[in-house]
Amino acid sequence: QVQLVESGGGLVQPGGSLRLSCATSEFTFSRSAMSWYRQAPGKVRESVARIGSIDGTTTYADSVKGRFTISRDDGRNTVYLQMNSLKPEDTGVYYCKATTFVGTTFVGDYWGQGTQVTVSS
């Protein structure tokens, strides 16, 4: 069973920073594009950032460009989301997702349990 373990959420004031982490097994991590999503209360889950498994290409939602940075540490099988200049509208539950392939065959999307981020003064 694929497990993704997130950490790093919490309460931060507007303008502050947080770094989220998501760890999984080497088998999964080396074969997966990794993404971060978030879900605010009463809203649908939305994509925040994604990083490719091979070339590390990154993409971001317009709302976080220039403030958030996604990165991956292949030695630790961990993906990070560095969040700077946080705004109240960044509040929500943040989820890590692994999109896993074996060769060119899509195997599945796997989700973490989520970590709460609250931006408030």
PDB file of C-alpha atoms in Angstrom, residues 10-104:
ATOM      1  CA  GLY A  10       0.428  25.087  11.231  1.00  0.00           C
ATOM      2  CA  LEU A  11      -0.719  28.569  12.106  1.00  0.00           C
ATOM      3  CA  VAL A  12       1.221  31.507  10.669  1.00  0.00           C
ATOM      4  CA  GLN A  13       0.646  35.221  10.414  1.00  0.00           C
ATOM      5  CA  PRO A  14       0.109  36.912   7.050  1.00  0.00           C
ATOM      6  CA  GLY A  15       3.445  37.497   5.374  1.00  0.00           C
ATOM      7  CA  GLY A  16       5.004  34.529   7.130  1.00  0.00           C
ATOM      8  CA  SER A  17       6.464  31.310   5.792  1.00  0.00           C
ATOM      9  CA  LEU A  18       5.964  27.582   6.165  1.00  0.00           C
ATOM     10  CA  ARG A  19       7.582  24.550   4.597  1.00  0.00           C
ATOM     11  CA  LEU A  20       5.530  21.438   3.973  1.00  0.00           C
ATOM     12  CA  SER A  21       7.106  18.021   3.528  1.00  0.00           C
ATOM     13  CA  CYS A  22       5.757  14.821   2.022  1.00  0.00           C
ATOM     14  CA  ALA A  23       7.669  11.548   2.294  1.00  0.00           C
ATOM     15  CA  THR A  24       7.010   8.221   0.650  1.00  0.00           C
ATOM     16  CA  SER A  25       8.838   5.050  -0.334  1.00  0.00           C
ATOM     17  CA  GLU A  26      11.723   5.023  -2.784  1.00  0.00           C
ATOM     18  CA  PHE A  27       9.739   2.790  -5.142  1.00  0.00           C
ATOM     19  CA  THR A  28       6.893   5.272  -5.349  1.00  0.00           C
ATOM     20  CA  PHE A  29       8.952   8.454  -5.280  1.00  0.00           C
ATOM     21  CA  SER A  30      11.299   7.497  -8.095  1.00  0.00           C
ATOM     22  CA  ARG A  31       8.381   6.701 -10.387  1.00  0.00           C
ATOM     23  CA  SER A  32       6.110   9.611  -9.589  1.00  0.00           C
ATOM     24  CA  ALA A  33       5.440  13.167 -10.467  1.00  0.00           C
ATOM     25  CA  MET A  34       4.678  14.855  -7.171  1.00  0.00           C
ATOM     26  CA  SER A  35       2.063  17.529  -6.601  1.00  0.00           C
ATOM     27  CA  TRP A  36       0.605  19.666  -3.870  1.00  0.00           C
ATOM     28  CA  TYR A  37      -3.105  20.471  -3.738  1.00  0.00           C
ATOM     29  CA  ARG A  38      -5.130  22.444  -1.251  1.00  0.00           C
ATOM     30  CA  GLN A  39      -8.743  22.636  -0.211  1.00  0.00           C
ATOM     31  CA  ALA A  40     -10.226  25.634   1.533  1.00  0.00           C
ATOM     32  CA  PRO A  41     -13.441  25.293   3.557  1.00  0.00           C
ATOM     33  CA  GLY A  42     -16.423  25.068   1.242  1.00  0.00           C
ATOM     34  CA  LYS A  43     -14.278  24.998  -1.884  1.00  0.00           C
ATOM     35  CA  VAL A  44     -13.093  22.327  -4.279  1.00  0.00           C
ATOM     36  CA  ARG A  45      -9.606  20.926  -4.055  1.00  0.00           C
ATOM     37  CA  GLU A  46      -7.226  22.813  -6.324  1.00  0.00           C
ATOM     38  CA  SER A  47      -3.772  22.173  -7.698  1.00  0.00           C
ATOM     39  CA  VAL A  48      -1.034  24.330  -6.223  1.00  0.00           C
ATOM     40  CA  ALA A  49       2.242  23.017  -7.645  1.00  0.00           C
ATOM     41  CA  ARG A  50       3.697  20.039  -9.460  1.00  0.00           C
ATOM     42  CA  ILE A  51       7.202  18.699 -10.073  1.00  0.00           C
ATOM     43  CA  GLY A  52       8.086  16.075 -12.675  1.00  0.00           C
ATOM     44  CA  SER A  53       9.806  12.816 -11.858  1.00  0.00           C
ATOM     45  CA  ILE A  54      12.427  12.842 -14.610  1.00  0.00           C
ATOM     46  CA  ASP A  55      13.484  16.396 -15.403  1.00  0.00           C
ATOM     47  CA  GLY A  56      12.049  18.105 -12.340  1.00  0.00           C
ATOM     48  CA  THR A  57       9.929  20.475 -14.395  1.00  0.00           C
ATOM     49  CA  THR A  58       7.750  22.588 -12.124  1.00  0.00           C
ATOM     50  CA  THR A  59       4.366  24.202 -12.628  1.00  0.00           C
ATOM     51  CA  TYR A  60       2.415  26.476 -10.312  1.00  0.00           C
ATOM     52  CA  ALA A  61      -1.054  27.862  -9.919  1.00  0.00           C
ATOM     53  CA  ASP A  62      -1.147  31.533 -10.837  1.00  0.00           C
ATOM     54  CA  SER A  63      -2.234  32.404  -7.305  1.00  0.00           C
ATOM     55  CA  VAL A  64       1.048  31.126  -5.808  1.00  0.00           C
ATOM     56  CA  LYS A  65       3.613  31.945  -8.490  1.00  0.00           C
ATOM     57  CA  GLY A  66       6.554  33.851  -7.072  1.00  0.00           C
ATOM     58  CA  ARG A  67       5.616  32.914  -3.498  1.00  0.00           C
ATOM     59  CA  PHE A  68       5.675  29.099  -3.377  1.00  0.00           C
ATOM     60  CA  THR A  69       8.462  26.763  -4.451  1.00  0.00           C
ATOM     61  CA  ILE A  70       8.140  23.011  -4.942  1.00  0.00           C
ATOM     62  CA  SER A  71      11.247  20.851  -4.794  1.00  0.00           C
ATOM     63  CA  ARG A  72      12.167  17.206  -4.435  1.00  0.00           C
ATOM     64  CA  ASP A  73      14.979  15.430  -2.620  1.00  0.00           C
ATOM     65  CA  ASP A  74      15.531  12.097  -4.293  1.00  0.00           C
ATOM     66  CA  GLY A  75      17.867  10.957  -1.525  1.00  0.00           C
ATOM     67  CA  ARG A  76      15.175  11.444   1.088  1.00  0.00           C
ATOM     68  CA  ASN A  77      12.215  10.461  -1.122  1.00  0.00           C
ATOM     69  CA  THR A  78      10.598  13.697  -0.059  1.00  0.00           C
ATOM     70  CA  VAL A  79       8.887  16.565  -1.819  1.00  0.00           C
ATOM     71  CA  TYR A  80       8.713  20.011  -0.256  1.00  0.00           C
ATOM     72  CA  LEU A  81       6.534  23.057  -0.650  1.00  0.00           C
ATOM     73  CA  GLN A  82       8.186  26.244   0.565  1.00  0.00           C
ATOM     74  CA  MET A  83       5.494  28.840   1.106  1.00  0.00           C
ATOM     75  CA  ASN A  84       6.502  32.476   1.545  1.00  0.00           C
ATOM     76  CA  SER A  85       4.531  35.702   1.810  1.00  0.00           C
ATOM     77  CA  LEU A  86       1.526  33.741   2.976  1.00  0.00           C
ATOM     78  CA  LYS A  87      -1.935  35.280   2.687  1.00  0.00           C
ATOM     79  CA  PRO A  88      -5.173  34.466   4.500  1.00  0.00           C
ATOM     80  CA  GLU A  89      -6.521  33.037   1.251  1.00  0.00           C
ATOM     81  CA  ASP A  90      -3.781  30.386   1.371  1.00  0.00           C
ATOM     82  CA  THR A  91      -5.584  28.825   4.322  1.00  0.00           C
ATOM     83  CA  GLY A  92      -6.706  25.261   3.786  1.00  0.00           C
ATOM     84  CA  VAL A  93      -5.787  21.623   4.023  1.00  0.00           C
ATOM     85  CA  TYR A  94      -2.765  20.846   1.872  1.00  0.00           C
ATOM     86  CA  TYR A  95      -2.491  17.436   0.276  1.00  0.00           C
ATOM     87  CA  CYS A  96       0.435  15.717  -1.364  1.00  0.00           C
ATOM     88  CA  LYS A  97      -0.206  13.557  -4.425  1.00  0.00           C
ATOM     89  CA  ALA A  98       1.981  11.038  -6.233  1.00  0.00           C
ATOM     90  CA  THR A  99       1.158  10.301  -9.880  1.00  0.00           C
ATOM     91  CA  THR A 100       2.907   7.024 -10.427  1.00  0.00           C
ATOM     92  CA  PHE A 101       4.070   5.302 -13.589  1.00  0.00           C
ATOM     93  CA  VAL A 102       5.887   2.048 -14.158  1.00  0.00           C
ATOM     94  CA  GLY A 103       7.652   2.719 -17.414  1.00  0.00           C
ATOM     95  CA  THR A 104       4.984   4.441 -19.483  1.00  0.00           C
TER      96      THR A 104
END
